[in-house]
Structures are given as structure tokens and as C-alpha cells.
Amino acid sequence: MSEVTIVGGGICGLTLAIAATRHGHHVAVYERRQPHAAAPDGAYLTVSGQALADLDLLGIDPRLRRTGIAVQAISLTADGHTRRGTLPLIDGIGHHHFWRRDLLEALHERCLETGVTIVNDAAAATVEKLPTKVRLHLGDGRVVDSDVLVGCDGLSSTVRRTIITGLSAPVYEGQVVLYGHHTGTPDHHPDLEPGVLSFFRHAGHTFGALNSVDGGTFWFARLTRPPLPPTELGLQLSRVWKDELTAAFPVSVIDVQPFVDSTPVVFGCNAERVPDLPTWGDQRAMILGDAAHGMSPAAGQGATLAIADALTAAALLDPRIPKSVFTTAIGERRTAADTARHPAPRASVTPEPSTR
């Protein structure tokens, strides 16, 4: 049994905490913000059936899926042609689309049920690796010692910066991503079939939309352009983007004006990625999730990869486990993440099964 410190209370960190307690470890999560569920941020995500089946095994209430939208298929329209593929089921469970805050709330509740200690307002400052332990220094001067430390602290990871040598700061991928949602009925966009995630590409830009029967319409846009300055990240009035969106997507591709007109506020972020790293760390101090392989949120795989990372790592948190076992298991996860970050070109939009 190990004392495990997790830096970052996002999807990866909370999933790891739940899984680690099932392996008998004492776990504490240090999160720089207040509980996520208390602060809706406008972001949403899609999670694979494999990831949801894994969460079921961790005791996450399956009722979570009632808060989301089942995604049965995906379609891509480009150059006047549309292709469509059906998404796979894992143990009868398919892909689901969630508000990020709903998934985090479910994970947070399960952490409390399993005895995980969650410390909020705890910003990591640096990590110190000692001969027999790892020491976390918090920004307010507190010091936390543990057997194992795992950085699940996202794209701008403090843990990554202090345990991985070389350039590791996230880099801009050349696109701004806007997330929108309105509660209108599906007849607002009659060409969009409920439960089908539809993509429209034009001149380096991508527009995506998902209609639900009773949850409104979710839409996003990836615009190839200079990055947003820090003051323009987060929630913004949608009308600020109307001219740029209508210029990027001609009506012959997709009429975006009804989406914008029906959506008062959008959430904007820069698409960034973590550079390819030489290592994710070792058995005493490692990084997982976006801290290790962060990529554009529009790739739609961040949450699924993070959950798989967490479940793999949870079985490796005892420093007495042979180094060869750790290296092989983490190596397989790195390969899966690299495949998702650098996908081979495909002639079909039919998604591949989960890599786990």
C-alpha cells in the first residue's frame, strides 16, 4: 500500500484516484481550483463506450449517461461529398456526449464515496524527488510527502515542467476552437439527424454539430487563425464571432448563422498540444492525461485517453513493482496516445475501436 499524491482534479486525476483506492492505496488529490461542478465553464466533450464501460467498473453511477447524449454515428462533409460511419458499442455502451462539469461531478462524488482526500485551492509550485519519497511544494508554502506523485494537471502541467527535462511547454496548433450550445428544438437545424455528430470542413476550418431530441443543439467551430489573447479566452458573446464564422463557412457548406443567432454565449479556447515527450516519468513521479499527451480538444479523444491512462497507472503505483512491468505498461499507453495524436490517414470516417 502506498501514499499517493495526485496533482490535478480533472477527469484523469479523479479517475486515477478512484482506481487507486481500489488497489488499496491512500490517495490525496490536490486541485488549484474550487470543485468543478460549482463553476460551469461552457465546455463539453465526447467519451467512448470503452471509457464509459470502464467507469461503470469503478462504480460511477450509470445514470450519468442520462445527463448526456448518445452518439450513434459520425458524418463528414467536405468538397461536396458526405461520408458516414457508425460508432462501435462496447458491452452495449456507445459514445456519449457530456457537459464536462457533469462528468467531473460524478467522478468527484465517487471519490468522496471511496475515501479519497480532495484538497482544493492547492496550487502546485514544484516537485522534488528524494531517495525514498516525492515532495510536493504548494504555492502557499505547504509541503506534501508521498511514496508516489502523479501529475494530472493538464496542458500547462507544473509537474511536467519540474520532472521532464527539455522543452515541454504546450504549443499553439494554429486553430481557435469555439463551443456553442442552444436549447432550441431539432427543427432549428432540420438537416442534422439527432444523435449523429456531423462535421463540415472548408478551407482549413471545421464546423461540427450534434442535435439531441430534448437537450438542444451542441456545436463547435475550429477556425484556422492567430491565437486568442488571454483576455479573450473563456466565455464570450457569440455575436463577436458572427462575421468571422459566416466568412469561414459559406452557406453552400453549412449555414452557421442560425446557430450563432440562437446561441447567446460561446466558449473560446486555443487549440494547443504538448510536444512529443521522451518519457512520462518513473514509478515515483509521472505524468498522465493532458499533462503527458495533451492535444486539440477538437480531436475528441482527450477524456477517453485520460481514463485509460488512469486505469493503467492505478495498477502500477506501488514502487516495489518491477521496473520492467512499469516500463512495458506505460510504454503501451504512450503508443496508444501517440497513435491518437498522430493518426494515419484513413479513407473512411468510420471510427476505430478503442485502443485499450
Short mmCIF file of C-alpha atoms in Angstrom, two decimals:
data_model
loop_
_atom_site.label_atom_id
_atom_site.label_comp_id
_atom_site.label_asym_id
_atom_site.label_seq_id
_atom_site.Cartn_x
_atom_site.Cartn_y
_atom_site.Cartn_z
CA MET A 1 0.00 0.00 0.00
CA SER A 2 1.39 3.42 -1.00
CA GLU A 3 0.71 7.02 -0.12
CA VAL A 4 -0.24 8.55 -3.47
CA THR A 5 -0.39 12.26 -4.26
CA ILE A 6 -2.26 13.31 -7.40
CA VAL A 7 -1.84 16.84 -8.71
CA GLY A 8 -4.92 17.90 -10.66
CA GLY A 9 -8.58 17.14 -10.03
CA GLY A 10 -9.74 16.82 -13.62
CA ILE A 11 -11.02 13.73 -15.40
CA CYS A 12 -7.69 11.90 -15.34
CA GLY A 13 -6.82 12.79 -11.74
CA LEU A 14 -10.19 11.86 -10.26
CA THR A 15 -10.43 8.62 -12.26
CA LEU A 16 -6.94 7.66 -11.11
CA ALA A 17 -7.85 8.45 -7.51
CA ILE A 18 -10.89 6.15 -7.59
CA ALA A 19 -9.00 3.33 -9.30
CA ALA A 20 -6.01 3.66 -6.95
CA THR A 21 -8.16 3.28 -3.85
CA ARG A 22 -9.44 0.00 -5.30
CA HIS A 23 -5.82 -1.16 -5.29
CA GLY A 24 -5.53 -0.32 -1.60
CA HIS A 25 -3.61 2.95 -1.82
CA HIS A 26 -4.16 6.04 0.31
CA VAL A 27 -4.88 8.83 -2.14
CA ALA A 28 -4.96 12.62 -1.88
CA VAL A 29 -5.83 14.89 -4.81
CA TYR A 30 -4.56 18.49 -4.86
CA GLU A 31 -6.53 20.81 -7.12
CA ARG A 32 -5.80 24.50 -7.57
CA ARG A 33 -9.46 25.42 -8.14
CA GLN A 34 -12.67 25.01 -6.22
CA PRO A 35 -14.86 21.97 -7.09
CA HIS A 36 -15.54 21.95 -10.84
CA ALA A 37 -19.25 21.31 -10.51
CA ALA A 38 -19.68 24.70 -8.82
CA ALA A 39 -18.30 26.60 -11.82
CA PRO A 40 -19.82 25.72 -15.23
CA ASP A 41 -17.37 26.76 -17.96
CA GLY A 42 -19.28 26.03 -21.15
CA ALA A 43 -17.03 23.15 -22.25
CA TYR A 44 -18.28 19.73 -23.32
CA LEU A 45 -16.76 16.50 -24.57
CA THR A 46 -17.45 13.10 -26.10
CA VAL A 47 -16.46 9.88 -24.31
CA SER A 48 -16.11 6.45 -25.92
CA GLY A 49 -18.17 3.41 -24.98
CA GLN A 50 -14.97 1.72 -23.73
CA ALA A 51 -14.26 4.59 -21.33
CA LEU A 52 -17.84 4.55 -20.02
CA ALA A 53 -17.69 0.78 -19.51
CA ASP A 54 -14.50 1.32 -17.51
CA LEU A 55 -16.18 3.98 -15.38
CA ASP A 56 -19.02 1.56 -14.68
CA LEU A 57 -16.45 -0.86 -13.24
CA LEU A 58 -15.23 1.92 -10.94
CA GLY A 59 -18.73 2.39 -9.57
CA ILE A 60 -19.68 5.54 -11.43
CA ASP A 61 -23.46 5.60 -11.45
CA PRO A 62 -24.67 4.62 -14.96
CA ARG A 63 -27.34 7.29 -14.52
CA LEU A 64 -24.60 9.70 -15.58
CA ARG A 65 -25.39 8.74 -19.15
CA ARG A 66 -28.88 10.15 -18.79
CA THR A 67 -27.28 13.59 -18.49
CA GLY A 68 -25.58 13.16 -21.86
CA ILE A 69 -26.47 12.44 -25.45
CA ALA A 70 -25.91 9.04 -27.05
CA VAL A 71 -23.87 9.48 -30.23
CA GLN A 72 -24.67 6.72 -32.69
CA ALA A 73 -22.82 7.85 -35.80
CA ILE A 74 -20.48 10.42 -37.26
CA SER A 75 -20.61 12.14 -40.64
CA LEU A 76 -18.13 14.27 -42.55
CA THR A 77 -18.95 16.65 -45.38
CA ALA A 78 -16.05 18.03 -47.40
CA ASP A 79 -15.67 19.09 -51.02
CA GLY A 80 -19.35 18.49 -51.62
CA HIS A 81 -19.25 14.85 -50.52
CA THR A 82 -20.62 13.34 -47.30
CA ARG A 83 -19.39 10.15 -45.68
CA ARG A 84 -20.88 8.48 -42.63
CA GLY A 85 -19.78 5.82 -40.15
CA THR A 86 -21.41 4.07 -37.20
CA LEU A 87 -19.70 4.30 -33.81
CA PRO A 88 -18.90 0.98 -32.08
CA LEU A 89 -20.59 -0.35 -28.94
CA ILE A 90 -18.54 -1.70 -26.03
CA ASP A 91 -20.50 -4.03 -23.74
CA GLY A 92 -23.63 -2.49 -25.23
CA ILE A 93 -22.45 1.04 -24.42
CA GLY A 94 -21.82 3.60 -27.13
CA HIS A 95 -20.19 7.01 -27.30
CA HIS A 96 -21.81 9.72 -25.19
CA HIS A 97 -21.61 13.48 -25.30
CA PHE A 98 -21.43 15.27 -21.92
CA TRP A 99 -21.08 18.63 -20.34
CA ARG A 100 -17.59 18.41 -18.84
CA ARG A 101 -18.93 19.60 -15.48
CA ASP A 102 -21.42 16.68 -15.29
CA LEU A 103 -18.69 14.08 -15.77
CA LEU A 104 -16.45 15.81 -13.23
CA GLU A 105 -19.27 15.99 -10.70
CA ALA A 106 -19.91 12.24 -11.00
CA LEU A 107 -16.20 11.48 -10.55
CA HIS A 108 -15.95 13.86 -7.61
CA GLU A 109 -18.88 12.20 -5.84
CA ARG A 110 -17.39 8.75 -6.35
CA CYS A 111 -14.05 9.94 -4.96
CA LEU A 112 -15.74 11.04 -1.75
CA GLU A 113 -17.60 7.72 -1.52
CA THR A 114 -14.34 5.77 -1.78
CA GLY A 115 -12.44 7.81 0.82
CA VAL A 116 -10.24 9.90 -1.47
CA THR A 117 -9.00 13.12 0.14
CA ILE A 118 -9.57 16.13 -2.13
CA VAL A 119 -7.80 19.38 -1.29
CA ASN A 120 -8.94 22.46 -3.22
CA ASP A 121 -7.20 25.83 -3.51
CA ALA A 122 -3.93 23.91 -3.58
CA ALA A 123 -1.73 25.08 -6.45
CA ALA A 124 1.41 23.06 -7.13
CA ALA A 125 4.67 25.06 -7.23
CA THR A 126 7.32 22.40 -7.75
CA VAL A 127 8.11 18.71 -7.26
CA GLU A 128 11.22 17.36 -5.53
CA LYS A 129 12.30 13.74 -5.98
CA LEU A 130 14.08 12.38 -2.89
CA PRO A 131 15.72 8.94 -2.45
CA THR A 132 12.70 7.31 -0.82
CA LYS A 133 9.81 9.72 -1.44
CA VAL A 134 8.47 12.55 -3.56
CA ARG A 135 7.86 16.00 -2.12
CA LEU A 136 5.23 18.37 -3.49
CA HIS A 137 5.66 22.05 -2.70
CA LEU A 138 2.42 24.03 -2.87
CA GLY A 139 2.20 27.68 -3.75
CA ASP A 140 1.13 28.67 -0.24
CA GLY A 141 4.21 27.07 1.33
CA ARG A 142 2.70 23.73 2.35
CA VAL A 143 4.77 20.61 1.74
CA VAL A 144 3.33 17.16 0.99
CA ASP A 145 5.43 13.96 1.06
CA SER A 146 4.29 10.70 -0.52
CA ASP A 147 5.55 7.45 -1.98
CA VAL A 148 4.29 8.26 -5.48
CA LEU A 149 3.27 11.50 -7.17
CA VAL A 150 1.24 11.68 -10.38
CA GLY A 151 0.77 14.88 -12.35
CA CYS A 152 -2.67 15.02 -13.94
CA ASP A 153 -2.54 18.81 -14.12
CA GLY A 154 -3.27 19.42 -17.77
CA LEU A 155 -1.62 21.12 -20.71
CA SER A 156 0.31 23.65 -18.60
CA SER A 157 1.38 20.99 -16.10
CA THR A 158 3.61 22.12 -13.24
CA VAL A 159 4.61 18.51 -12.60
CA ARG A 160 5.72 18.02 -16.21
CA ARG A 161 7.79 21.19 -16.08
CA THR A 162 9.65 20.02 -12.99
CA ILE A 163 10.24 16.31 -13.71
CA ILE A 164 10.70 16.21 -17.50
CA THR A 165 13.86 17.70 -18.97
CA GLY A 166 13.81 19.56 -22.27
CA LEU A 167 11.13 21.63 -23.98
CA SER A 168 7.68 20.60 -22.78
CA ALA A 169 5.56 23.78 -22.84
CA PRO A 170 2.33 23.45 -24.88
CA VAL A 171 2.44 24.89 -28.41
CA TYR A 172 -0.35 26.50 -30.42
CA GLU A 173 -1.70 24.23 -33.17
CA GLY A 174 -2.97 27.03 -35.38
CA GLN A 175 -6.69 26.92 -34.58
CA VAL A 176 -9.10 28.58 -32.20
CA VAL A 177 -11.96 26.36 -31.00
CA LEU A 178 -15.41 27.78 -30.19
CA TYR A 179 -18.05 25.77 -28.31
CA GLY A 180 -21.72 26.72 -28.54
CA HIS A 181 -24.99 25.30 -27.24
CA HIS A 182 -28.60 26.37 -27.56
CA THR A 183 -31.76 24.77 -26.22
CA GLY A 184 -33.86 25.04 -29.34
CA THR A 185 -35.64 22.03 -30.81
CA PRO A 186 -34.10 19.91 -33.59
CA ASP A 187 -36.24 21.66 -36.21
CA HIS A 188 -33.89 24.64 -35.82
CA HIS A 189 -31.50 22.58 -37.96
CA PRO A 190 -33.63 20.04 -39.85
CA ASP A 191 -30.66 18.71 -41.83
CA LEU A 192 -29.00 17.41 -38.65
CA GLU A 193 -30.17 13.99 -37.55
CA PRO A 194 -30.37 13.65 -33.74
CA GLY A 195 -27.55 11.52 -32.33
CA VAL A 196 -25.29 11.98 -35.37
CA LEU A 197 -22.16 14.08 -34.86
CA SER A 198 -21.81 15.99 -38.13
CA PHE A 199 -18.63 17.69 -39.35
CA PHE A 200 -18.30 20.20 -42.19
CA ARG A 201 -14.85 21.14 -43.50
CA HIS A 202 -13.97 24.10 -45.68
CA ALA A 203 -10.72 25.93 -46.45
CA GLY A 204 -8.89 24.81 -43.34
CA HIS A 205 -11.85 25.33 -41.00
CA THR A 206 -14.20 22.75 -39.44
CA PHE A 207 -17.72 23.14 -38.10
CA GLY A 208 -19.35 20.39 -36.03
CA ALA A 209 -22.86 19.96 -34.66
CA LEU A 210 -24.87 17.45 -32.64
CA ASN A 211 -28.63 17.62 -32.27
CA SER A 212 -30.43 15.92 -29.40
CA VAL A 213 -34.13 15.27 -29.00
CA ASP A 214 -34.52 17.28 -25.80
CA GLY A 215 -31.06 18.65 -24.94
CA GLY A 216 -30.80 21.30 -27.63
CA THR A 217 -28.00 21.57 -30.15
CA PHE A 218 -24.27 21.45 -29.40
CA TRP A 219 -21.97 22.97 -31.99
CA PHE A 220 -18.32 23.91 -32.32
CA ALA A 221 -16.06 25.60 -34.83
CA ARG A 222 -12.33 25.18 -35.43
CA LEU A 223 -11.01 28.31 -37.09
CA THR A 224 -7.53 28.50 -38.58
CA ARG A 225 -6.31 31.87 -37.33
CA PRO A 226 -3.96 33.55 -34.82
CA PRO A 227 -4.46 32.51 -31.18
CA LEU A 228 -6.74 34.31 -28.77
CA PRO A 229 -5.01 36.51 -26.19
CA PRO A 230 -5.55 35.51 -22.54
CA THR A 231 -8.18 38.22 -22.06
CA GLU A 232 -10.39 36.67 -24.77
CA LEU A 233 -10.31 33.06 -23.57
CA GLY A 234 -13.41 31.54 -21.98
CA LEU A 235 -17.00 32.71 -22.28
CA GLN A 236 -17.78 35.40 -24.87
CA LEU A 237 -20.81 36.85 -26.60
CA SER A 238 -21.45 34.84 -29.75
CA ARG A 239 -22.19 37.91 -31.87
CA VAL A 240 -18.50 38.84 -31.61
CA TRP A 241 -17.75 35.82 -33.81
CA LYS A 242 -20.65 36.05 -36.26
CA ASP A 243 -18.81 37.76 -39.10
CA GLU A 244 -15.76 35.51 -38.88
CA LEU A 245 -17.87 32.35 -38.72
CA THR A 246 -20.07 33.26 -41.68
CA ALA A 247 -16.96 34.17 -43.70
CA ALA A 248 -15.27 30.86 -42.84
CA PHE A 249 -18.28 28.70 -43.76
CA PRO A 250 -20.22 29.63 -46.91
CA VAL A 251 -23.93 28.79 -46.91
CA SER A 252 -23.20 26.20 -49.59
CA VAL A 253 -21.18 24.28 -46.97
CA ILE A 254 -23.25 24.90 -43.82
CA ASP A 255 -25.41 27.87 -42.84
CA VAL A 256 -23.90 28.82 -39.47
CA GLN A 257 -25.94 31.97 -38.94
CA PRO A 258 -28.91 30.17 -37.27
CA PHE A 259 -26.50 28.50 -34.84
CA VAL A 260 -24.91 31.78 -33.86
CA ASP A 261 -28.22 33.66 -33.66
CA SER A 262 -29.66 31.00 -31.33
CA THR A 263 -26.62 30.93 -29.04
CA PRO A 264 -26.07 33.95 -26.78
CA VAL A 265 -22.68 32.87 -25.41
CA VAL A 266 -19.81 30.71 -26.71
CA PHE A 267 -16.72 29.30 -25.01
CA GLY A 268 -13.43 30.00 -26.79
CA CYS A 269 -10.01 28.41 -26.39
CA ASN A 270 -6.78 27.98 -28.29
CA ALA A 271 -6.03 24.51 -29.66
CA GLU A 272 -2.72 23.54 -28.08
CA ARG A 273 -0.71 20.37 -27.80
CA VAL A 274 2.05 19.04 -25.59
CA PRO A 275 5.20 18.28 -27.62
CA ASP A 276 6.23 14.65 -28.01
CA LEU A 277 7.97 13.80 -24.76
CA PRO A 278 10.91 11.43 -24.24
CA THR A 279 9.28 9.95 -21.12
CA TRP A 280 6.26 10.22 -18.84
CA GLY A 281 8.44 9.83 -15.75
CA ASP A 282 9.10 6.87 -13.49
CA GLN A 283 7.49 4.87 -10.70
CA ARG A 284 7.87 7.68 -8.16
CA ALA A 285 6.89 10.71 -10.24
CA MET A 286 4.96 10.53 -13.51
CA ILE A 287 2.51 12.46 -15.66
CA LEU A 288 -0.70 11.26 -17.28
CA GLY A 289 -3.61 12.59 -19.32
CA ASP A 290 -3.29 16.00 -20.95
CA ALA A 291 -0.12 16.64 -18.94
CA ALA A 292 1.53 13.84 -20.92
CA HIS A 293 -0.15 13.97 -24.33
CA GLY A 294 -2.47 16.97 -24.47
CA MET A 295 -3.82 17.77 -27.91
CA SER A 296 -6.51 19.89 -29.51
CA PRO A 297 -9.86 19.46 -27.72
CA ALA A 298 -11.47 19.15 -31.13
CA ALA A 299 -9.76 15.78 -31.57
CA GLY A 300 -12.45 14.41 -29.25
CA GLN A 301 -10.18 11.84 -27.58
CA GLY A 302 -8.75 13.61 -24.53
CA ALA A 303 -11.20 12.26 -21.95
CA THR A 304 -11.14 8.71 -23.34
CA LEU A 305 -7.34 8.60 -23.31
CA ALA A 306 -7.18 10.11 -19.83
CA ILE A 307 -9.49 7.44 -18.38
CA ALA A 308 -7.44 4.66 -19.99
CA ASP A 309 -4.21 6.23 -18.66
CA ALA A 310 -5.64 6.33 -15.16
CA LEU A 311 -6.76 2.71 -15.12
CA THR A 312 -3.39 1.52 -16.40
CA ALA A 313 -1.39 3.59 -13.91
CA ALA A 314 -3.54 2.64 -10.92
CA ALA A 315 -2.09 -0.87 -11.02
CA LEU A 316 1.48 0.47 -11.13
CA LEU A 317 1.58 2.85 -8.16
CA ASP A 318 3.48 0.57 -5.80
CA PRO A 319 7.21 1.40 -6.22
CA ARG A 320 8.02 -2.25 -5.48
CA ILE A 321 6.52 -3.33 -8.81
CA PRO A 322 9.38 -4.41 -11.12
CA LYS A 323 10.61 -1.59 -13.32
CA SER A 324 10.17 -3.75 -16.42
CA VAL A 325 6.44 -4.17 -15.70
CA PHE A 326 6.00 -0.42 -15.25
CA THR A 327 8.00 0.40 -18.39
CA THR A 328 6.04 -2.05 -20.56
CA ALA A 329 2.61 -0.92 -19.36
CA ILE A 330 3.35 2.80 -19.62
CA GLY A 331 5.00 2.22 -22.98
CA GLU A 332 1.81 0.69 -24.31
CA ARG A 333 -0.17 3.69 -23.09
CA ARG A 334 2.28 6.07 -24.76
CA THR A 335 1.90 4.17 -28.02
CA ALA A 336 -1.90 4.44 -27.79
CA ALA A 337 -1.69 8.17 -27.11
CA ASP A 338 0.81 8.73 -29.92
CA THR A 339 -1.48 6.89 -32.32
CA ALA A 340 -4.35 9.19 -31.34
CA ARG A 341 -2.16 12.30 -31.64
CA HIS A 342 -0.64 11.28 -34.99
CA PRO A 343 -3.38 9.25 -36.69
CA ALA A 344 -2.65 7.60 -40.02
CA PRO A 345 -4.80 8.91 -42.91
CA ARG A 346 -7.99 6.92 -43.40
CA ALA A 347 -10.28 6.72 -46.39
CA SER A 348 -13.35 6.26 -44.20
CA VAL A 349 -14.83 8.24 -41.32
CA THR A 350 -15.76 5.01 -39.53
CA PRO A 351 -14.08 5.30 -36.11
CA GLU A 352 -11.60 2.70 -34.95
CA PRO A 353 -12.36 0.63 -31.84
CA SER A 354 -10.81 1.77 -28.59
CA THR A 355 -7.05 1.25 -28.37
CA ARG A 356 -7.38 -0.27 -24.90
#
